Tab-separated table of C-alpha atoms in Angstrom:
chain	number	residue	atom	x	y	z
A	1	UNK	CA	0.000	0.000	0.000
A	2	UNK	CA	1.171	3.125	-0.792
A	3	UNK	CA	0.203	6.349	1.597
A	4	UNK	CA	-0.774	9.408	-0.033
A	5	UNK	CA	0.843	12.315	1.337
A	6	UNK	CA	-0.629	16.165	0.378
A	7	UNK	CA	1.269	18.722	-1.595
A	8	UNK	CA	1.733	21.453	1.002
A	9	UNK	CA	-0.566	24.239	0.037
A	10	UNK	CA	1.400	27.935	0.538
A	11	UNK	CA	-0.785	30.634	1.861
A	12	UNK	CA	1.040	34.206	0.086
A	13	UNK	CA	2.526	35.116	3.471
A	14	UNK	CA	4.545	31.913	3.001
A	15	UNK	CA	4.953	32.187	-0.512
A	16	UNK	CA	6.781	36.032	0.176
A	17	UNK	CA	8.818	34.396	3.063
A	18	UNK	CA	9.985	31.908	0.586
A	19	UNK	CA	10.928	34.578	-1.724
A	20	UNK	CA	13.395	36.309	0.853
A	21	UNK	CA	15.555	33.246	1.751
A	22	UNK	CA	15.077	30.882	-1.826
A	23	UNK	CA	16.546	32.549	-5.128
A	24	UNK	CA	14.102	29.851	-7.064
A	25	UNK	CA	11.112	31.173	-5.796
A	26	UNK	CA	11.300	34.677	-7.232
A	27	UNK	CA	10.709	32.867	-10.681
A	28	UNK	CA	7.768	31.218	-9.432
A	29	UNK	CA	3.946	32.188	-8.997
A	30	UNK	CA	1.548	30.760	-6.318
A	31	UNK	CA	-1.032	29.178	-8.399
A	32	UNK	CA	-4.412	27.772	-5.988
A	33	UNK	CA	-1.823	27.253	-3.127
A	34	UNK	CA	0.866	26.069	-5.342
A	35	UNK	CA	4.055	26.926	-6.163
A	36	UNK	CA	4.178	27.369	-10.308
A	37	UNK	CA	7.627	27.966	-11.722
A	38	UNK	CA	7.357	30.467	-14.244
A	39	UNK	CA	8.837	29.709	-17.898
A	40	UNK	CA	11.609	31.792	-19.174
A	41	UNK	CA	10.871	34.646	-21.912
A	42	UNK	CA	11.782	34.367	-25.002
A	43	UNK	CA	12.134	37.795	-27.402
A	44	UNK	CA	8.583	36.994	-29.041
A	45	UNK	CA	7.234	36.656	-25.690
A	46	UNK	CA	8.795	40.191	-24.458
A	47	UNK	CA	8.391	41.702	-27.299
A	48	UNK	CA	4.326	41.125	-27.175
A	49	UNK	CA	4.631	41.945	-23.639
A	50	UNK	CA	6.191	45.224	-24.576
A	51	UNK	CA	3.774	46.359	-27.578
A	52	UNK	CA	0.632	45.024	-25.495
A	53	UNK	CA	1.422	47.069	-22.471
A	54	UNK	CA	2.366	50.171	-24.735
A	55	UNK	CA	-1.100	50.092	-26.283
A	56	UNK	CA	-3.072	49.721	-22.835
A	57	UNK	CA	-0.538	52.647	-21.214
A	58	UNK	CA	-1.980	54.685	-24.262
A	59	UNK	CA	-5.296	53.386	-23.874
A	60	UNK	CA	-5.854	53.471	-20.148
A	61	UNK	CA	-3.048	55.877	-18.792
A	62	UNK	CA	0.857	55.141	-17.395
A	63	UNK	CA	-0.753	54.883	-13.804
A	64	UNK	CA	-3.316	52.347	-14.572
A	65	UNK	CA	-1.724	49.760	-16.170
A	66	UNK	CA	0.299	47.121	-14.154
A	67	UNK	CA	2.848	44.749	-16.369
A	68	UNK	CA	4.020	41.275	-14.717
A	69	UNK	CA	3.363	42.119	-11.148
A	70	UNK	CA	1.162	40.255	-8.816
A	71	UNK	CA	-2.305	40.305	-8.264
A	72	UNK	CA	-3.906	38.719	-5.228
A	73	UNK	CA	-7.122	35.928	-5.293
A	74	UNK	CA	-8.099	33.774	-2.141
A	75	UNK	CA	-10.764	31.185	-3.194
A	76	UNK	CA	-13.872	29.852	-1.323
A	77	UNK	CA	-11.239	26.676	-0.279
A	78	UNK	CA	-8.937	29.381	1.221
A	79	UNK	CA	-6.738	28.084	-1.464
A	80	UNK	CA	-4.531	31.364	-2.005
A	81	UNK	CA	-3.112	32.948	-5.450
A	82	UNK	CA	-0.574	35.359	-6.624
A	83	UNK	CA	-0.330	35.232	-10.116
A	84	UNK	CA	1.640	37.811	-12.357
A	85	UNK	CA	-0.183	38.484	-15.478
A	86	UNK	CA	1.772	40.032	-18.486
A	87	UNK	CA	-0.476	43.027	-17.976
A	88	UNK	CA	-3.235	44.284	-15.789
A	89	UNK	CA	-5.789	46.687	-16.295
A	90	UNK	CA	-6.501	48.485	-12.763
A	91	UNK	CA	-9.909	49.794	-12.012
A	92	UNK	CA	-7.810	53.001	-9.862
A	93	UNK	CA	-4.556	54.739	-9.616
A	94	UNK	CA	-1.955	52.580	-8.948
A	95	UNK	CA	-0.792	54.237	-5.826
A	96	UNK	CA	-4.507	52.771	-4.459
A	97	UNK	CA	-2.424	49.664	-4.047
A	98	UNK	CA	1.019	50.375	-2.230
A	99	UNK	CA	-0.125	48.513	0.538
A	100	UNK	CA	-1.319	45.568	-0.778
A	101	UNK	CA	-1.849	43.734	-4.474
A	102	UNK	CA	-4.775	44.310	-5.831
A	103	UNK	CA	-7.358	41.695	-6.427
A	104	UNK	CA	-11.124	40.966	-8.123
A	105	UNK	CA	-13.095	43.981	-8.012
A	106	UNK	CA	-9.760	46.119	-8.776
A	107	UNK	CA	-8.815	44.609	-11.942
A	108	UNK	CA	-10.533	45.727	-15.192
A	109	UNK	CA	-8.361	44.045	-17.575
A	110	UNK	CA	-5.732	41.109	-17.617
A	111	UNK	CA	-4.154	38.896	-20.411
A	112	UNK	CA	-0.673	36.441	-20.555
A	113	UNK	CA	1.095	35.972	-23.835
A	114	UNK	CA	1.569	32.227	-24.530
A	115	UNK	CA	5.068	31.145	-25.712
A	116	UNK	CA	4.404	27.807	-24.488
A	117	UNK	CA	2.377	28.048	-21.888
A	118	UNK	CA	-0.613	27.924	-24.056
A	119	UNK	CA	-2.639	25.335	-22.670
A	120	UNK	CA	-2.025	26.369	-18.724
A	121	UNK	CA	-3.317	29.890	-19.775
A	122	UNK	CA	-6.057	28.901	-21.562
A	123	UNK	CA	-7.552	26.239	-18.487
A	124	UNK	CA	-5.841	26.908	-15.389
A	125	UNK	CA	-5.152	30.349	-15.692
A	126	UNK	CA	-8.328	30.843	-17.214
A	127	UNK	CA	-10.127	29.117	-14.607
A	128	UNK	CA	-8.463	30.971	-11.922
A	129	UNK	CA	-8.880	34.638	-13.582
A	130	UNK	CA	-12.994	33.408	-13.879
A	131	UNK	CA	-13.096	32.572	-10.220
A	132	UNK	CA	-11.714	35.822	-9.440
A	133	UNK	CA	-14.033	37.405	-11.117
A	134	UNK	CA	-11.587	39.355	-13.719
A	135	UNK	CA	-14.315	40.686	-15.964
A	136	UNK	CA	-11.905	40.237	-19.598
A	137	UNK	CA	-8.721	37.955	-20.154
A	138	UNK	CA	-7.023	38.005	-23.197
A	139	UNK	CA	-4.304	35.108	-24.204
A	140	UNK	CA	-2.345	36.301	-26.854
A	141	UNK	CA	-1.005	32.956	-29.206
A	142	UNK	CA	2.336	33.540	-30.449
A	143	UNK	CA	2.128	30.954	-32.553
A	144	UNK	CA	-1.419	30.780	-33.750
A	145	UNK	CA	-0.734	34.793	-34.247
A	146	UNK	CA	-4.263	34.793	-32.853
A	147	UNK	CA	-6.355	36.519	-29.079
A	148	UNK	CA	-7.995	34.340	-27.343
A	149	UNK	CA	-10.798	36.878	-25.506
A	150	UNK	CA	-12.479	35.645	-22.420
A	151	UNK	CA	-15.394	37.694	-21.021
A	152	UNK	CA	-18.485	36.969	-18.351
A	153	UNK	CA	-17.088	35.317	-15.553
A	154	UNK	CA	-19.759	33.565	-14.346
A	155	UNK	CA	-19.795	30.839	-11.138
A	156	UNK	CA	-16.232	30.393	-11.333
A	157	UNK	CA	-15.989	30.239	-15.157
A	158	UNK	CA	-16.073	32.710	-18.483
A	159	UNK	CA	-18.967	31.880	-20.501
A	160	UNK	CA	-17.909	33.739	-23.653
A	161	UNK	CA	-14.760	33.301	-25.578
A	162	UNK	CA	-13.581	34.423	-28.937
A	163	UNK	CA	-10.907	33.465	-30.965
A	164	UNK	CA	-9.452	36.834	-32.981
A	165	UNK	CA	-7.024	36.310	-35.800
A	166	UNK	CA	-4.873	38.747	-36.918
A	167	UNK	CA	-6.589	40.399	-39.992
A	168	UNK	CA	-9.413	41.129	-37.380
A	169	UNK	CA	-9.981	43.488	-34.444
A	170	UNK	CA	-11.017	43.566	-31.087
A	171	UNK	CA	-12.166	46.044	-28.803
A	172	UNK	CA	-11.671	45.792	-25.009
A	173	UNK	CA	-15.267	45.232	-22.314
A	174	UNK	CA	-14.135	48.425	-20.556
A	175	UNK	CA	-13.659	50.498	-23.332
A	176	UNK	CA	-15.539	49.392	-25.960
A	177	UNK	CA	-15.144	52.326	-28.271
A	178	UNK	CA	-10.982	51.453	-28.719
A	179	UNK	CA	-10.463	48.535	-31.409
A	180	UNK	CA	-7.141	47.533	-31.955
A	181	UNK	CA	-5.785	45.121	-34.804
A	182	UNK	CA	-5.031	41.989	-33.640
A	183	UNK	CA	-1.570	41.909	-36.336
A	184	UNK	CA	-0.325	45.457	-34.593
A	185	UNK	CA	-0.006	43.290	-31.206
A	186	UNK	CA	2.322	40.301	-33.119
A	187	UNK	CA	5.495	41.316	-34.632
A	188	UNK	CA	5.520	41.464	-38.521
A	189	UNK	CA	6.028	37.986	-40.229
A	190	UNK	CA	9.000	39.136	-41.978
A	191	UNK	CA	11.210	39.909	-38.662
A	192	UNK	CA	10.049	35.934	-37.592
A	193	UNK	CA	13.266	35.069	-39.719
């Protein structure tokens, strides 16, 4: 017989703890009381990050846009989070948050640009943002050159999702009026030598 033995679940006081004596952990994100190494960047992967948060900085303002910094989720399981999205959207100025990350009802806007981290984005992180209660997440495909837009969190899940490619263009829930083209997010084809 083998005994089963629980993964230790981190609440975020441990998880920042960790972070001041282990190296490792400042490359990791608690995930649902897990700790979730983070993959390293390529240059597609910054370079999205880059353009994407240079849009939403024009868009929204310098002081309301947050880019790979953590945002903070406890669920009904007391199952604590600490993600770092490639870029949030904040509802207020970011000096609202000094003392604390911000968390549901603060967050207008997030979205992760998947190198190869496509699948966790689209289900776990997805899943997670839903619960939340981020009203819009956006996965931007580096390979499929495509948005994945999730809106209407609903019971713990989004109940709409559209799939943008890059001769279309999409518009953000909070400000609908703004369209951007999807292609002016991904770098042209030509430089993908």
């Amino acid at each position: 017989m083998i005994a089963e033995h629980p993964t230790k679940k981190w609440s975020i006081e441990e998880f920042h703890r960790l972070g001041e004596t282990e190296p490792w952990a400042k490359h990791c994100e608690l995930i649902e009381g897990d700790l979730i190494r983070k993959m390293p960047e390529g240059n597609l992967h910054v370079y999205l990050v880059n353009i994407l948060i240079q849009w939403l900085r024009q868009t929204f303002g310098y002081e309301y846009v947050r880019q790979e910094d953590p945002l903070r989720y406890q669920d009904d399981r007391n199952e604590e989070s600490e993600p770092q999205p490639d870029a949030t959207v904040l509802k207020f100025h970011l000096s609202a948050y000094l003392d604390k990350n911000p968390g549901g009802d603060n967050v207008l806007f997030v979205a992760e640009v998947a190198e190869s981290t496509l699948q966790d984005d689209l289900v776990r992180k997805a899943a997670l943002y839903a619960r939340a209660d981020f009203p819009e997440y956006w996965v931007l495909d580096i390979s499929g050159r495509q948005i994945y837009v999730h809106r209407e969190s609903r019971e713990g899940r989004y109940t709409s999702l559209e799939i943008y490619g890059q001769e279309q263009t999409v518009s953000l829930l909070s400000k609908p009026e703004i369209h951007v083209e999807v292609k002016t997010l991904f770098p042209p084809e030509t430089e993908l030598v």
